PDB file of C-alpha atoms in Angstrom:
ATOM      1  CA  UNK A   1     -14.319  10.672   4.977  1.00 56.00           C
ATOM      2  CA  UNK A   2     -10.557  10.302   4.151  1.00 68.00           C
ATOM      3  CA  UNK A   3     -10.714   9.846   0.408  1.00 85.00           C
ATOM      4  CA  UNK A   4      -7.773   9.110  -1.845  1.00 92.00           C
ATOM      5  CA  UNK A   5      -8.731   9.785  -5.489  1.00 93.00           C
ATOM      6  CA  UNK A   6      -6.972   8.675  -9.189  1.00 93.00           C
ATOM      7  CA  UNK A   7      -8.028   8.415 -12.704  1.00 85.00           C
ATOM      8  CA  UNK A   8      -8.070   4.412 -13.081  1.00 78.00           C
ATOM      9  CA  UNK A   9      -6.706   5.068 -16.754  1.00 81.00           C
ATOM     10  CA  UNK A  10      -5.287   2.947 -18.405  1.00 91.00           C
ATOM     11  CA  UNK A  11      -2.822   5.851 -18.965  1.00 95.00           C
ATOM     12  CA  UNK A  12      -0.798   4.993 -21.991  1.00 96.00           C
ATOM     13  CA  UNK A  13       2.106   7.190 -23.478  1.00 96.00           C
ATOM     14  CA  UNK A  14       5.138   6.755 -25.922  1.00 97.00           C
ATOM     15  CA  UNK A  15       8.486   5.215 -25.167  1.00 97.00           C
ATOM     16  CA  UNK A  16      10.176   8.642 -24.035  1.00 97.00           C
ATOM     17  CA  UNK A  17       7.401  11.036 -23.293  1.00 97.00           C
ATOM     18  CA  UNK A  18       6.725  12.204 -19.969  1.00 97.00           C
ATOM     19  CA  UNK A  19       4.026  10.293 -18.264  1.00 97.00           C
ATOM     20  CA  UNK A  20       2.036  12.018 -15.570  1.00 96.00           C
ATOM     21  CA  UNK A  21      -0.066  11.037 -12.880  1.00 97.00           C
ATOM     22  CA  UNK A  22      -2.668  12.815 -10.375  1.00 96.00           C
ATOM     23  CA  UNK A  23      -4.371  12.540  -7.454  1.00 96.00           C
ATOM     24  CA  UNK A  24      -6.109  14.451  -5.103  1.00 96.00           C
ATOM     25  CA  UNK A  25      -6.863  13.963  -1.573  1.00 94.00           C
ATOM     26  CA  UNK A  26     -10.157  15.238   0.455  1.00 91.00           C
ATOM     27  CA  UNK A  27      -8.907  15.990   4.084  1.00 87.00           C
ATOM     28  CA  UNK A  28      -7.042  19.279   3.529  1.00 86.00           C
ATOM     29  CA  UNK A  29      -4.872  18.549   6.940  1.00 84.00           C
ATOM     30  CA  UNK A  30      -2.760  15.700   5.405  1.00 87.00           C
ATOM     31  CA  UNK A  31       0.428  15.298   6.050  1.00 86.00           C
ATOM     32  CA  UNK A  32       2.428  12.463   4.425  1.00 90.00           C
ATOM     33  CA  UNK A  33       2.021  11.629   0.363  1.00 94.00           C
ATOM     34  CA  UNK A  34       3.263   8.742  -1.335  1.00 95.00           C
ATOM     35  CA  UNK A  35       4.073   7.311  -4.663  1.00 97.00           C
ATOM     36  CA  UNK A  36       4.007   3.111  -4.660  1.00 97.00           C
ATOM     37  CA  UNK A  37       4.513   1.232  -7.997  1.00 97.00           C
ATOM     38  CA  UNK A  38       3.351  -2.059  -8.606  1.00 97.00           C
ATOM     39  CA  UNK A  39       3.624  -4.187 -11.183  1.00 97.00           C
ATOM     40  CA  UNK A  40       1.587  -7.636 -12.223  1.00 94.00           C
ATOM     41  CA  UNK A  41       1.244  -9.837  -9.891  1.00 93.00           C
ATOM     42  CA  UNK A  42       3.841  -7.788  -7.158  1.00 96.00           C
ATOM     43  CA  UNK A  43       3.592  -6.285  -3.942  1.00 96.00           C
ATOM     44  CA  UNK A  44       3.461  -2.146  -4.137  1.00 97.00           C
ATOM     45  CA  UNK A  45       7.336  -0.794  -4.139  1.00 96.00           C
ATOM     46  CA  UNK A  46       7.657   2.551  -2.658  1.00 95.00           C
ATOM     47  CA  UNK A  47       9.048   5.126  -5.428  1.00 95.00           C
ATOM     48  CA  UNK A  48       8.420   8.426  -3.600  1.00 94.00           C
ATOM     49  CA  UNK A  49       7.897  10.507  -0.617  1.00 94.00           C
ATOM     50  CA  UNK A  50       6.583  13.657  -0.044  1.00 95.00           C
ATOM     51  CA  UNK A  51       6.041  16.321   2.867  1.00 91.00           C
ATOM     52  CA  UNK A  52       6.302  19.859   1.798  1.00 92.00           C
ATOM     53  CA  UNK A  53       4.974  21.538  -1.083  1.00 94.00           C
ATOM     54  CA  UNK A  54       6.620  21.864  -4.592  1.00 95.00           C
ATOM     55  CA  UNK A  55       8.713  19.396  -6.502  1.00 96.00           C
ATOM     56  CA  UNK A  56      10.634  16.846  -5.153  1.00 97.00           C
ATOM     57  CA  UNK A  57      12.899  14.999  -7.455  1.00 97.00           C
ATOM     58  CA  UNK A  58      14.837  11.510  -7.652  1.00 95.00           C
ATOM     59  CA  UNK A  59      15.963  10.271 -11.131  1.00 96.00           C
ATOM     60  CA  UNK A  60      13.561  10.066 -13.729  1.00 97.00           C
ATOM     61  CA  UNK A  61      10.612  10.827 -10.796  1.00 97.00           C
ATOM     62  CA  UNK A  62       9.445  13.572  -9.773  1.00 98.00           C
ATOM     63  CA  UNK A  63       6.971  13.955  -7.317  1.00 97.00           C
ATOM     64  CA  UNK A  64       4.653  17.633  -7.060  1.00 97.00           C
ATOM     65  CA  UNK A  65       2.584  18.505  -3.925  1.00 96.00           C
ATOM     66  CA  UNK A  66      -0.077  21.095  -3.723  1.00 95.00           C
ATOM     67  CA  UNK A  67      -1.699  21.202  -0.313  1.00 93.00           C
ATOM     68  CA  UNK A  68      -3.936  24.515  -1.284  1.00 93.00           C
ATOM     69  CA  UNK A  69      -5.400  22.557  -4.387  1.00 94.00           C
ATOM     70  CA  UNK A  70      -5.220  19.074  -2.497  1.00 94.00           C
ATOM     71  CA  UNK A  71      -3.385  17.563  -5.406  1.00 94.00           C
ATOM     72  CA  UNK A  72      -0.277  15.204  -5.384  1.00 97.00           C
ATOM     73  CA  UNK A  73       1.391  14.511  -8.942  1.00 97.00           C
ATOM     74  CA  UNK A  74       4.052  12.301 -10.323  1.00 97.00           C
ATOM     75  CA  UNK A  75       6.071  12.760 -13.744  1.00 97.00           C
ATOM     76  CA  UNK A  76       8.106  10.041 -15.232  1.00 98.00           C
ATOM     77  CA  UNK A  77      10.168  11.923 -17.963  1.00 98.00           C
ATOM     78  CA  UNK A  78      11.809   9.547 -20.545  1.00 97.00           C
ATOM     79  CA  UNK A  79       9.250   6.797 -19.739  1.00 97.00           C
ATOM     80  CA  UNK A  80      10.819   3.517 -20.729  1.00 97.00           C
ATOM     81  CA  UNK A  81       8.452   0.170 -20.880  1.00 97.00           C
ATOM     82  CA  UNK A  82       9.692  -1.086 -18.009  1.00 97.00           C
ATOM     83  CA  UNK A  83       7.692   1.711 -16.262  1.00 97.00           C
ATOM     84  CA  UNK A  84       4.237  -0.121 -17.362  1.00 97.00           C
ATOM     85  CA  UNK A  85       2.897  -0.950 -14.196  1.00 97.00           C
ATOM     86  CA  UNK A  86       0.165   0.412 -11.739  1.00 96.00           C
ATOM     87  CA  UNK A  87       0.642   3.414  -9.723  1.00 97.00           C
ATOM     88  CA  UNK A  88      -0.385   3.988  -6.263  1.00 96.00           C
ATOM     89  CA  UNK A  89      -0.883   7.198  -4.655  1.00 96.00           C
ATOM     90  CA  UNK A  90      -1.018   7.348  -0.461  1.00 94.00           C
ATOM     91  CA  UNK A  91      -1.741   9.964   1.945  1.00 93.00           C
ATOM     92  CA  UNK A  92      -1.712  10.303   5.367  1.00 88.00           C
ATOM     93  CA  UNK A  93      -4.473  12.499   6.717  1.00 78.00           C
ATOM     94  CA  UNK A  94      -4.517  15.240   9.465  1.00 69.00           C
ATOM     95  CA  UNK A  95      -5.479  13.367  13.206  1.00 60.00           C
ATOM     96  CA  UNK A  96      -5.148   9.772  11.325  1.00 61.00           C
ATOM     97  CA  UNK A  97      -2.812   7.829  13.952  1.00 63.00           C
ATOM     98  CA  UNK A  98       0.740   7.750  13.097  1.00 67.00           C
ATOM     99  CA  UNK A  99       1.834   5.744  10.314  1.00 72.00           C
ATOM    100  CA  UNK A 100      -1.678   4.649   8.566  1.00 82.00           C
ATOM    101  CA  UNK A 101      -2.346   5.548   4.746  1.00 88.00           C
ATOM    102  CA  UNK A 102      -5.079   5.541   3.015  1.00 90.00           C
ATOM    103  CA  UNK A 103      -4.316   4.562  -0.733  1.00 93.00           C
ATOM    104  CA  UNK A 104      -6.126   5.699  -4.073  1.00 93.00           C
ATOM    105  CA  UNK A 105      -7.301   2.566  -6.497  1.00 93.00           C
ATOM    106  CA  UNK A 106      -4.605   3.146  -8.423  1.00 94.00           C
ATOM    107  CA  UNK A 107      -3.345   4.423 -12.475  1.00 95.00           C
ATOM    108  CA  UNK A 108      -2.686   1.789 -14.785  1.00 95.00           C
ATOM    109  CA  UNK A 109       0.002   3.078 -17.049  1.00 96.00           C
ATOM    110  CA  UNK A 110       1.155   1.155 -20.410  1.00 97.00           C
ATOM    111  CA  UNK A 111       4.485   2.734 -21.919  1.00 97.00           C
ATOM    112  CA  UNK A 112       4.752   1.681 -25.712  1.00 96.00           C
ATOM    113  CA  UNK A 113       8.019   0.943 -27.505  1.00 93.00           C
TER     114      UNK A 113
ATOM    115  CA  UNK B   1      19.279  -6.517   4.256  1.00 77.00           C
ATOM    116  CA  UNK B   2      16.441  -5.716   6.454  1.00 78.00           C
ATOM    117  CA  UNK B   3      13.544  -7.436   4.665  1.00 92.00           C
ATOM    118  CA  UNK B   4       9.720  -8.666   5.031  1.00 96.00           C
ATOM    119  CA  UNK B   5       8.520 -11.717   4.399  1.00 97.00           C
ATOM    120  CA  UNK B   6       5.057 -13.626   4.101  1.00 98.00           C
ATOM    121  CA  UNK B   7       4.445 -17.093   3.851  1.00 97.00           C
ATOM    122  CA  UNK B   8       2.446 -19.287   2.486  1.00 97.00           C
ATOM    123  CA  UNK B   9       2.852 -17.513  -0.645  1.00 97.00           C
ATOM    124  CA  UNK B  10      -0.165 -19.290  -1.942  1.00 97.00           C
ATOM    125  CA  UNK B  11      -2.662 -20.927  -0.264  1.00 97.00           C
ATOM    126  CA  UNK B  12      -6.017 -22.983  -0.666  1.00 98.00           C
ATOM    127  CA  UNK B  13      -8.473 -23.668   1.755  1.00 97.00           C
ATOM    128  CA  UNK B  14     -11.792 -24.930   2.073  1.00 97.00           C
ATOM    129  CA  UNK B  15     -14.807 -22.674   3.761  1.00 97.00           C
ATOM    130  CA  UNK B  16     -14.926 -22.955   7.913  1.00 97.00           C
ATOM    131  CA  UNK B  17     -11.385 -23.523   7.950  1.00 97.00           C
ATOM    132  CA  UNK B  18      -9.061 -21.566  10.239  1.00 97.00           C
ATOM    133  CA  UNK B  19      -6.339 -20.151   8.238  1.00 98.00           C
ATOM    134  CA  UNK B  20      -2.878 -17.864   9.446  1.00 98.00           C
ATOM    135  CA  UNK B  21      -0.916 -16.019   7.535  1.00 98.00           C
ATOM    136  CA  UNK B  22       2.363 -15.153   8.705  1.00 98.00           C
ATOM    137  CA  UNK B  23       4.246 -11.594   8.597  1.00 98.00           C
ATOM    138  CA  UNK B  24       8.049 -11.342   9.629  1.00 98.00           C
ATOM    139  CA  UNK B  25      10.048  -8.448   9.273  1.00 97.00           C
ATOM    140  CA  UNK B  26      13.784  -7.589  10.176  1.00 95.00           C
ATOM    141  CA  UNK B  27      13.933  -3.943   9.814  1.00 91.00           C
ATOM    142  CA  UNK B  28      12.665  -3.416  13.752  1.00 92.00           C
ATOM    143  CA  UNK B  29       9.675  -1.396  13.022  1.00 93.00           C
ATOM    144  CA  UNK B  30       7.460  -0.918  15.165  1.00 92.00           C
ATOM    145  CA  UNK B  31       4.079  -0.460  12.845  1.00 93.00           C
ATOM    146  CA  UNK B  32       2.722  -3.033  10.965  1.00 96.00           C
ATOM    147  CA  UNK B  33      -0.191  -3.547   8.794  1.00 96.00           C
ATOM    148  CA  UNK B  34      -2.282  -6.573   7.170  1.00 97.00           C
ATOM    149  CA  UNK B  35      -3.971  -5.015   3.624  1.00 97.00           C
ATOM    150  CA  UNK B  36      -5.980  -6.960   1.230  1.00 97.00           C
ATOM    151  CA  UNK B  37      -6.093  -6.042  -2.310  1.00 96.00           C
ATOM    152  CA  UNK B  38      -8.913  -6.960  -4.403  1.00 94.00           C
ATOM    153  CA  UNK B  39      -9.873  -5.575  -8.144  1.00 86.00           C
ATOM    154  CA  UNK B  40     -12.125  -2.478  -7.890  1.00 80.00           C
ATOM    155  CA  UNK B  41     -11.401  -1.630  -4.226  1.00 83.00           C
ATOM    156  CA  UNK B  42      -7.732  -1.638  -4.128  1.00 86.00           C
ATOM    157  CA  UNK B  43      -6.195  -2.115  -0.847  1.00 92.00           C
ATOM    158  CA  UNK B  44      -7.849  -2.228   1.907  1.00 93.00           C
ATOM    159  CA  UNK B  45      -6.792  -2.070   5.559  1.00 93.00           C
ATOM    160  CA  UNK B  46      -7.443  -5.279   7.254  1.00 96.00           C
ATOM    161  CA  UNK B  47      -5.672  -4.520  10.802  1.00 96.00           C
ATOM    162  CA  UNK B  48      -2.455  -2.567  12.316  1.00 94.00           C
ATOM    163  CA  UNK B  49      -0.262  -2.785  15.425  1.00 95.00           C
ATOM    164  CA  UNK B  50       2.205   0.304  16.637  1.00 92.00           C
ATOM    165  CA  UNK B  51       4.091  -2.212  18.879  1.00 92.00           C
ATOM    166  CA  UNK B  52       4.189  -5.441  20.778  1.00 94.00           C
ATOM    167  CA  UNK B  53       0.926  -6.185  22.307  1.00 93.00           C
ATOM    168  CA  UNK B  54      -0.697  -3.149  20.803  1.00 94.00           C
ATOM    169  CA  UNK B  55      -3.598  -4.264  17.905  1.00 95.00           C
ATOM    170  CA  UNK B  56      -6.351  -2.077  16.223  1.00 93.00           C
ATOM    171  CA  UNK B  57      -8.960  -2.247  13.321  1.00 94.00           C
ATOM    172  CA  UNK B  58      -8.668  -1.528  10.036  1.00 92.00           C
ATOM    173  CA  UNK B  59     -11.466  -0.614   7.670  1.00 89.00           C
ATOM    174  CA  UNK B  60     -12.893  -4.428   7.184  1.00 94.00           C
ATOM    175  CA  UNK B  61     -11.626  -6.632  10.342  1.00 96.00           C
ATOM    176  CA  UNK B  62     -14.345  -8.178  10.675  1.00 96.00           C
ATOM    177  CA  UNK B  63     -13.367 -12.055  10.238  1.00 97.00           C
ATOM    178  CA  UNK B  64     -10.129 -11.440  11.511  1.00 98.00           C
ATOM    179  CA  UNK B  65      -7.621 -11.186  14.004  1.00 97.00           C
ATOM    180  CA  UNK B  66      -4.045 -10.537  14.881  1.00 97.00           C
ATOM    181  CA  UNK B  67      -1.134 -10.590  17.704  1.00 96.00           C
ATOM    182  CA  UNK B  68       1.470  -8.803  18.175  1.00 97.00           C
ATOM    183  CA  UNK B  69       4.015 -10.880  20.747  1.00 96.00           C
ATOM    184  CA  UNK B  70       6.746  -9.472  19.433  1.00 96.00           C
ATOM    185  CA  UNK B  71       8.476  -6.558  17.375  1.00 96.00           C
ATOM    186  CA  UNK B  72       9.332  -8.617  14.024  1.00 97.00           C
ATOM    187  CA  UNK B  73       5.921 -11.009  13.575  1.00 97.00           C
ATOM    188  CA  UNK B  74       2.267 -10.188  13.203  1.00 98.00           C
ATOM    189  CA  UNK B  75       0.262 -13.165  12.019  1.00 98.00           C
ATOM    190  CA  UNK B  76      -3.300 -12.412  10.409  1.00 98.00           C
ATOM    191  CA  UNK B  77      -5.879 -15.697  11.519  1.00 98.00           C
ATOM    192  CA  UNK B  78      -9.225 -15.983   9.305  1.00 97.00           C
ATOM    193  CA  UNK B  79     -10.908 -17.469  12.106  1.00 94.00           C
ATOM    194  CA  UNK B  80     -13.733 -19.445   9.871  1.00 97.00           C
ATOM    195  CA  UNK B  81     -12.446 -18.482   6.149  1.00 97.00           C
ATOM    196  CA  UNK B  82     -15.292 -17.729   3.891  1.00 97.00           C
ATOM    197  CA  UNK B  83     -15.574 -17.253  -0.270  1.00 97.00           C
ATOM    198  CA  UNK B  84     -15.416 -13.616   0.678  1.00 96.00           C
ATOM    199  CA  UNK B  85     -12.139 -13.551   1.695  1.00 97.00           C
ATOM    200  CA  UNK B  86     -10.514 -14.905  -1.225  1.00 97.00           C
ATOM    201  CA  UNK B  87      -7.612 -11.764  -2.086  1.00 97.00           C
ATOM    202  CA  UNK B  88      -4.079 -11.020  -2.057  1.00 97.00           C
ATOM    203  CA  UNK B  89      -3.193 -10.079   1.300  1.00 98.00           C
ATOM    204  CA  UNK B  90       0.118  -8.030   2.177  1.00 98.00           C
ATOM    205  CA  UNK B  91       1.626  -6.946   5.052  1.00 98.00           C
ATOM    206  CA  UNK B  92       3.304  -4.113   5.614  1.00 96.00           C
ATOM    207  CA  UNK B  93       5.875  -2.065   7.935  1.00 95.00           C
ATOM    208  CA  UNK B  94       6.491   1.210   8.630  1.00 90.00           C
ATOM    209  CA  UNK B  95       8.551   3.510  10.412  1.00 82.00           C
ATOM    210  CA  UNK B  96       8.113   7.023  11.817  1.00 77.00           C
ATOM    211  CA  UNK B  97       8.144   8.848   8.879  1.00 77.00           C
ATOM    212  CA  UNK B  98       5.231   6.788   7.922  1.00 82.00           C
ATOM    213  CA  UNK B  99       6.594   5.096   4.961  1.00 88.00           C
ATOM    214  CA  UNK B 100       5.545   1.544   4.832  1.00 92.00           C
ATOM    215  CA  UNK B 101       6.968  -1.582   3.052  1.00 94.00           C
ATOM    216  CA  UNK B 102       5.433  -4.325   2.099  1.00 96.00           C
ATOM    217  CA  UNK B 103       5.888  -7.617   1.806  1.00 97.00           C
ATOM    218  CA  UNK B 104       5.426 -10.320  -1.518  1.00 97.00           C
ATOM    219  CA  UNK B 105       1.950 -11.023  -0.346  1.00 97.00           C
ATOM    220  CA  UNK B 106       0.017 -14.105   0.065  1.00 98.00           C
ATOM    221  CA  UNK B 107      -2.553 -15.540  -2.769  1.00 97.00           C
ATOM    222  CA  UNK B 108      -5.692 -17.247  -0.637  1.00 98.00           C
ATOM    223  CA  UNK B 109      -8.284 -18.931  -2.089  1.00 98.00           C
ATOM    224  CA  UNK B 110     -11.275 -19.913  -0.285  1.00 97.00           C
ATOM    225  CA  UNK B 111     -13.222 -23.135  -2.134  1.00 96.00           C
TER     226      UNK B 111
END
């Protein structure tokens, strides 16, 4: 079973605090993690990508892979409203044929002025 | 820009009724994907296609089909539509670093 997990929230944090989101993944062979936004109403929007573990950073994002834990993080430092939306977390698992994801429900997040 | 488009954007439809959806992309990859999205399951794979003439299952294609004639288009047909497949569907493409894109989605409602 190729299971994709996140806390549904609603996550909601102060205009400026970091925001932070988790997931965790069951097939410990995966390859290929993802970070899609999407807001109301809008297709998902690809934020980040990630391969190796560590931190991978790009702006205000950064994205943190653990493959021994089987966790896959993202921070938003300086969270802004604009950031309200739901987050998406995708893996690709070990043997899964080349390019398919499996996706987690999603985080709600609400940033508050 | 290389970009992906759906169309209809919305569309209504009565049960029994064949319905298509239509996918084009322009950024010549060759995977694509048809996802529906409904509340409390997220998204769901509906079918896929790693090139022209090449189709596969997803996770509930059952009540569906698709073609793949060539690289830019795969169109998703409900062959009878039922209630059940009232969603948001979005297609996606991806390329070898398995990124995928999606497009705006279509709204379908099935009276």
């Amino acid at each position: 079973q190729k299971e994709v997990e996140q806390n549904s929230g609603p996550l909601s944090v102060p205009e400026g605090a970091i925001a932070s989101l988790n997931c965790t993944y069951s097939d410990r062979g995966s390859q290929s993690f993802f970070w899609y936004r999407q807001y109301s109403g809008k297709s998902p929007e690809l934020i980040m990508s990630i391969y190796s573990n560590g931190d991978k950073e790009d702006g205000r994002f950064t994205a943190q892979l653990n493959k021994a834990s089987q966790y896959v993080s993202l921070l938003i430092r300086d969270s802004q409203p604009s950031d309200s939306a739901t987050y998406l977390c995708a893996v690709n698992p070990r043997g899964s044929t080349l390019g398919r994801l499996y996706f987690g429900r999603g985080t709600q997040l609400t940033v508050w002025p | 820009d290389a970009e992906i488009t759906q169309s209809p954007r919305h569309k209504i439809t009565e049960t029994g009724r064949q319905v298509t959806l239509a996918c084009h992309q322009t950024w010549n990859h060759n995977n694509m994907f048809w996802y529906r999205q409904d509340l409390g399951h997220g998204l769901r794979l509906i079918h896929y296609s790693y090139g022209v003439q090449d189709t596969n299952k997803g996770e509930v294609s059952d009540g569906y089909s698709v073609s793949r004639s060539n690289t830019e288009d795969l169109p998703l047909t409900l062959e009878s539509a039922a209630s059940s497949q009232t969603s948001v569907y979005f297609c996606a493409s991806g390329d070898d670093t398995d990124t995928q894109y999606f497009g705006p989605g279509t709204r379908l409602t099935v009276l």
